[in-house]
């Protein structure tokens, strides 16, 4: 895995958990808006919107660089629209990055010709 591909996956990982947290907070703010006079939906909506747009941009970049299959690429997008999906995406991306490092080291040591 080259440096740009690793960076693309890392950026997607870094934004996935905050995006999931902002989604959950937006849901809580929506409930609070209807149950009380507390209205933080406009602020939380903007924060979540910015994080979601970043997620989509980083997702497209990672998909382009890693050459994921359509199933894998779409799965990461579906995870972004589920309330806790960003946590699962982050965990899977971390595992994928670790596997890439292991494969790279094996290639350097001549163990694998991949």
C-alpha atoms as an extended CHARMM CRD file, in Angstrom:
* protein
*
       114  EXT
         1         1  UNK       CA              0.0000000000        0.0000000000        0.0000000000  PROA      1               0.0000000000
         2         2  UNK       CA              1.4400000000        3.3300000000       -0.9930000000  PROA      2               0.0000000000
         3         3  UNK       CA              1.4960000000        6.4050000000        1.2170000000  PROA      3               0.0000000000
         4         4  UNK       CA             -1.4210000000        8.1610000000       -0.5000000000  PROA      4               0.0000000000
         5         5  UNK       CA             -3.6850000000        5.1290000000       -0.1390000000  PROA      5               0.0000000000
         6         6  UNK       CA             -2.7570000000        4.7450000000        3.5190000000  PROA      6               0.0000000000
         7         7  UNK       CA             -3.4460000000        8.4480000000        4.0630000000  PROA      7               0.0000000000
         8         8  UNK       CA             -6.8500000000        8.1680000000        2.3920000000  PROA      8               0.0000000000
         9         9  UNK       CA             -7.8500000000        5.2880000000        4.6610000000  PROA      9               0.0000000000
        10        10  UNK       CA             -6.5190000000        7.1230000000        7.7060000000  PROA      10              0.0000000000
        11        11  UNK       CA             -8.5270000000       10.2660000000        6.8850000000  PROA      11              0.0000000000
        12        12  UNK       CA            -11.6750000000        8.2070000000        6.4620000000  PROA      12              0.0000000000
        13        13  UNK       CA            -11.0000000000        6.4650000000        9.7690000000  PROA      13              0.0000000000
        14        14  UNK       CA            -10.4190000000        9.7590000000       11.5620000000  PROA      14              0.0000000000
        15        15  UNK       CA            -13.7110000000       11.2760000000       10.4020000000  PROA      15              0.0000000000
        16        16  UNK       CA            -15.9230000000        8.1810000000       10.7730000000  PROA      16              0.0000000000
        17        17  UNK       CA            -16.1850000000        8.1220000000       14.5920000000  PROA      17              0.0000000000
        18        18  UNK       CA            -16.8330000000       11.8920000000       14.9960000000  PROA      18              0.0000000000
        19        19  UNK       CA            -19.4410000000       11.6680000000       12.2420000000  PROA      19              0.0000000000
        20        20  UNK       CA            -21.1990000000        8.8420000000       14.0910000000  PROA      20              0.0000000000
        21        21  UNK       CA            -21.0680000000       10.7620000000       17.3770000000  PROA      21              0.0000000000
        22        22  UNK       CA            -22.4750000000       13.8830000000       15.7430000000  PROA      22              0.0000000000
        23        23  UNK       CA            -25.3010000000       11.8250000000       14.2360000000  PROA      23              0.0000000000
        24        24  UNK       CA            -26.2110000000       10.4180000000       17.6460000000  PROA      24              0.0000000000
        25        25  UNK       CA            -26.0470000000       13.8800000000       19.2180000000  PROA      25              0.0000000000
        26        26  UNK       CA            -28.2640000000       15.2410000000       16.4610000000  PROA      26              0.0000000000
        27        27  UNK       CA            -30.8360000000       12.5400000000       17.2270000000  PROA      27              0.0000000000
        28        28  UNK       CA            -30.6940000000       13.4240000000       20.9360000000  PROA      28              0.0000000000
        29        29  UNK       CA            -31.0800000000       17.1260000000       20.1320000000  PROA      29              0.0000000000
        30        30  UNK       CA            -34.0930000000       16.3370000000       17.9530000000  PROA      30              0.0000000000
        31        31  UNK       CA            -35.7730000000       14.4890000000       20.8120000000  PROA      31              0.0000000000
        32        32  UNK       CA            -34.9230000000       17.2610000000       23.2620000000  PROA      32              0.0000000000
        33        33  UNK       CA            -36.3180000000       19.8720000000       20.8960000000  PROA      33              0.0000000000
        34        34  UNK       CA            -39.6920000000       18.1540000000       20.9230000000  PROA      34              0.0000000000
        35        35  UNK       CA            -39.6760000000       17.3050000000       24.6300000000  PROA      35              0.0000000000
        36        36  UNK       CA            -38.2970000000       20.5800000000       26.0230000000  PROA      36              0.0000000000
        37        37  UNK       CA            -37.5030000000       24.1440000000       25.0060000000  PROA      37              0.0000000000
        38        38  UNK       CA            -33.8760000000       23.2000000000       24.3000000000  PROA      38              0.0000000000
        39        39  UNK       CA            -33.1500000000       23.6580000000       20.5990000000  PROA      39              0.0000000000
        40        40  UNK       CA            -29.6250000000       22.7710000000       19.5180000000  PROA      40              0.0000000000
        41        41  UNK       CA            -30.7210000000       21.1480000000       16.2640000000  PROA      41              0.0000000000
        42        42  UNK       CA            -29.5030000000       23.9690000000       13.9770000000  PROA      42              0.0000000000
        43        43  UNK       CA            -26.0090000000       23.9220000000       15.4860000000  PROA      43              0.0000000000
        44        44  UNK       CA            -25.7550000000       20.1510000000       15.7330000000  PROA      44              0.0000000000
        45        45  UNK       CA            -27.2350000000       19.7930000000       12.2600000000  PROA      45              0.0000000000
        46        46  UNK       CA            -24.5600000000       22.0250000000       10.7870000000  PROA      46              0.0000000000
        47        47  UNK       CA            -21.7630000000       20.1860000000       12.6110000000  PROA      47              0.0000000000
        48        48  UNK       CA            -23.1030000000       16.8200000000       11.5100000000  PROA      48              0.0000000000
        49        49  UNK       CA            -23.5820000000       18.0880000000        7.9550000000  PROA      49              0.0000000000
        50        50  UNK       CA            -19.9720000000       19.2290000000        7.6920000000  PROA      50              0.0000000000
        51        51  UNK       CA            -18.6940000000       15.9440000000        9.1260000000  PROA      51              0.0000000000
        52        52  UNK       CA            -20.9330000000       13.9370000000        6.7960000000  PROA      52              0.0000000000
        53        53  UNK       CA            -19.6940000000       15.8630000000        3.7540000000  PROA      53              0.0000000000
        54        54  UNK       CA            -16.0980000000       15.2530000000        4.8620000000  PROA      54              0.0000000000
        55        55  UNK       CA            -16.8970000000       11.5660000000        5.3090000000  PROA      55              0.0000000000
        56        56  UNK       CA            -18.3210000000       11.3410000000        1.7820000000  PROA      56              0.0000000000
        57        57  UNK       CA            -15.3300000000       13.1560000000        0.2620000000  PROA      57              0.0000000000
        58        58  UNK       CA            -12.8470000000       10.9620000000        2.1420000000  PROA      58              0.0000000000
        59        59  UNK       CA            -14.9070000000        7.8580000000        1.3080000000  PROA      59              0.0000000000
        60        60  UNK       CA            -14.7560000000        8.6490000000       -2.4100000000  PROA      60              0.0000000000
        61        61  UNK       CA            -11.0050000000        9.2710000000       -2.1980000000  PROA      61              0.0000000000
        62        62  UNK       CA            -10.3930000000        6.0260000000       -0.2910000000  PROA      62              0.0000000000
        63        63  UNK       CA            -12.5950000000        4.0490000000       -2.6780000000  PROA      63              0.0000000000
        64        64  UNK       CA            -10.7280000000        5.4800000000       -5.6530000000  PROA      64              0.0000000000
        65        65  UNK       CA             -7.2850000000        4.7870000000       -4.2110000000  PROA      65              0.0000000000
        66        66  UNK       CA             -7.8900000000        1.3610000000       -2.6640000000  PROA      66              0.0000000000
        67        67  UNK       CA             -9.8450000000       -0.0180000000       -5.6290000000  PROA      67              0.0000000000
        68        68  UNK       CA            -12.4620000000       -1.5650000000       -3.3320000000  PROA      68              0.0000000000
        69        69  UNK       CA            -15.1440000000       -3.6600000000       -4.9620000000  PROA      69              0.0000000000
        70        70  UNK       CA            -18.5390000000       -2.0310000000       -5.4490000000  PROA      70              0.0000000000
        71        71  UNK       CA            -19.8970000000       -4.0660000000       -2.5350000000  PROA      71              0.0000000000
        72        72  UNK       CA            -17.2000000000       -2.8480000000       -0.1480000000  PROA      72              0.0000000000
        73        73  UNK       CA            -17.4250000000        0.7640000000       -1.2780000000  PROA      73              0.0000000000
        74        74  UNK       CA            -21.1990000000        0.8600000000       -0.9730000000  PROA      74              0.0000000000
        75        75  UNK       CA            -21.0110000000       -0.8660000000        2.4130000000  PROA      75              0.0000000000
        76        76  UNK       CA            -18.8480000000        1.9560000000        3.7860000000  PROA      76              0.0000000000
        77        77  UNK       CA            -21.3730000000        4.4940000000        2.5010000000  PROA      77              0.0000000000
        78        78  UNK       CA            -24.2910000000        2.6060000000        4.0680000000  PROA      78              0.0000000000
        79        79  UNK       CA            -22.4090000000        2.6190000000        7.3660000000  PROA      79              0.0000000000
        80        80  UNK       CA            -22.2310000000        6.4060000000        7.1850000000  PROA      80              0.0000000000
        81        81  UNK       CA            -26.0220000000        6.8040000000        7.1060000000  PROA      81              0.0000000000
        82        82  UNK       CA            -26.6710000000        4.4610000000       10.0410000000  PROA      82              0.0000000000
        83        83  UNK       CA            -26.6160000000        6.0990000000       13.4870000000  PROA      83              0.0000000000
        84        84  UNK       CA            -23.7700000000        3.9350000000       14.8400000000  PROA      84              0.0000000000
        85        85  UNK       CA            -22.3290000000        2.8170000000       11.5100000000  PROA      85              0.0000000000
        86        86  UNK       CA            -19.3260000000        5.1250000000       11.7160000000  PROA      86              0.0000000000
        87        87  UNK       CA            -17.9900000000        3.1470000000       14.6680000000  PROA      87              0.0000000000
        88        88  UNK       CA            -18.1460000000       -0.0880000000       12.6670000000  PROA      88              0.0000000000
        89        89  UNK       CA            -16.5420000000        1.6100000000        9.6550000000  PROA      89              0.0000000000
        90        90  UNK       CA            -13.6850000000        2.8990000000       11.8080000000  PROA      90              0.0000000000
        91        91  UNK       CA            -13.0350000000       -0.5400000000       13.2580000000  PROA      91              0.0000000000
        92        92  UNK       CA            -13.0850000000       -2.2250000000        9.8510000000  PROA      92              0.0000000000
        93        93  UNK       CA            -10.8140000000        0.4390000000        8.3240000000  PROA      93              0.0000000000
        94        94  UNK       CA             -8.3610000000        0.0220000000       11.1790000000  PROA      94              0.0000000000
        95        95  UNK       CA             -8.2410000000       -3.7250000000       10.5910000000  PROA      95              0.0000000000
        96        96  UNK       CA             -7.7650000000       -3.1790000000        6.8470000000  PROA      96              0.0000000000
        97        97  UNK       CA             -4.8820000000       -0.7630000000        7.4530000000  PROA      97              0.0000000000
        98        98  UNK       CA             -3.2080000000       -3.2050000000        9.8450000000  PROA      98              0.0000000000
        99        99  UNK       CA             -3.5460000000       -6.0180000000        7.3080000000  PROA      99              0.0000000000
       100       100  UNK       CA             -1.9710000000       -3.8010000000        4.6460000000  PROA      100             0.0000000000
       101       101  UNK       CA              0.9990000000       -3.0690000000        6.9190000000  PROA      101             0.0000000000
       102       102  UNK       CA              1.4880000000       -6.7820000000        7.5990000000  PROA      102             0.0000000000
       103       103  UNK       CA              1.3250000000       -7.5770000000        3.8720000000  PROA      103             0.0000000000
       104       104  UNK       CA              3.7810000000       -4.7850000000        3.0940000000  PROA      104             0.0000000000
       105       105  UNK       CA              6.2760000000       -6.0810000000        5.6380000000  PROA      105             0.0000000000
       106       106  UNK       CA              5.9180000000       -9.6060000000        4.2990000000  PROA      106             0.0000000000
       107       107  UNK       CA              6.6360000000       -8.3500000000        0.7770000000  PROA      107             0.0000000000
       108       108  UNK       CA              9.7180000000       -6.4580000000        2.0060000000  PROA      108             0.0000000000
       109       109  UNK       CA             11.0740000000       -9.5440000000        3.7360000000  PROA      109             0.0000000000
       110       110  UNK       CA             10.4540000000      -11.6620000000        0.6410000000  PROA      110             0.0000000000
       111       111  UNK       CA              7.9580000000      -13.9380000000        2.3500000000  PROA      111             0.0000000000
       112       112  UNK       CA              5.1540000000      -13.1170000000       -0.0770000000  PROA      112             0.0000000000
       113       113  UNK       CA              5.2780000000      -12.1810000000       -3.7380000000  PROA      113             0.0000000000
       114       114  UNK       CA              2.0790000000      -10.1330000000       -3.6670000000  PROA      114             0.0000000000
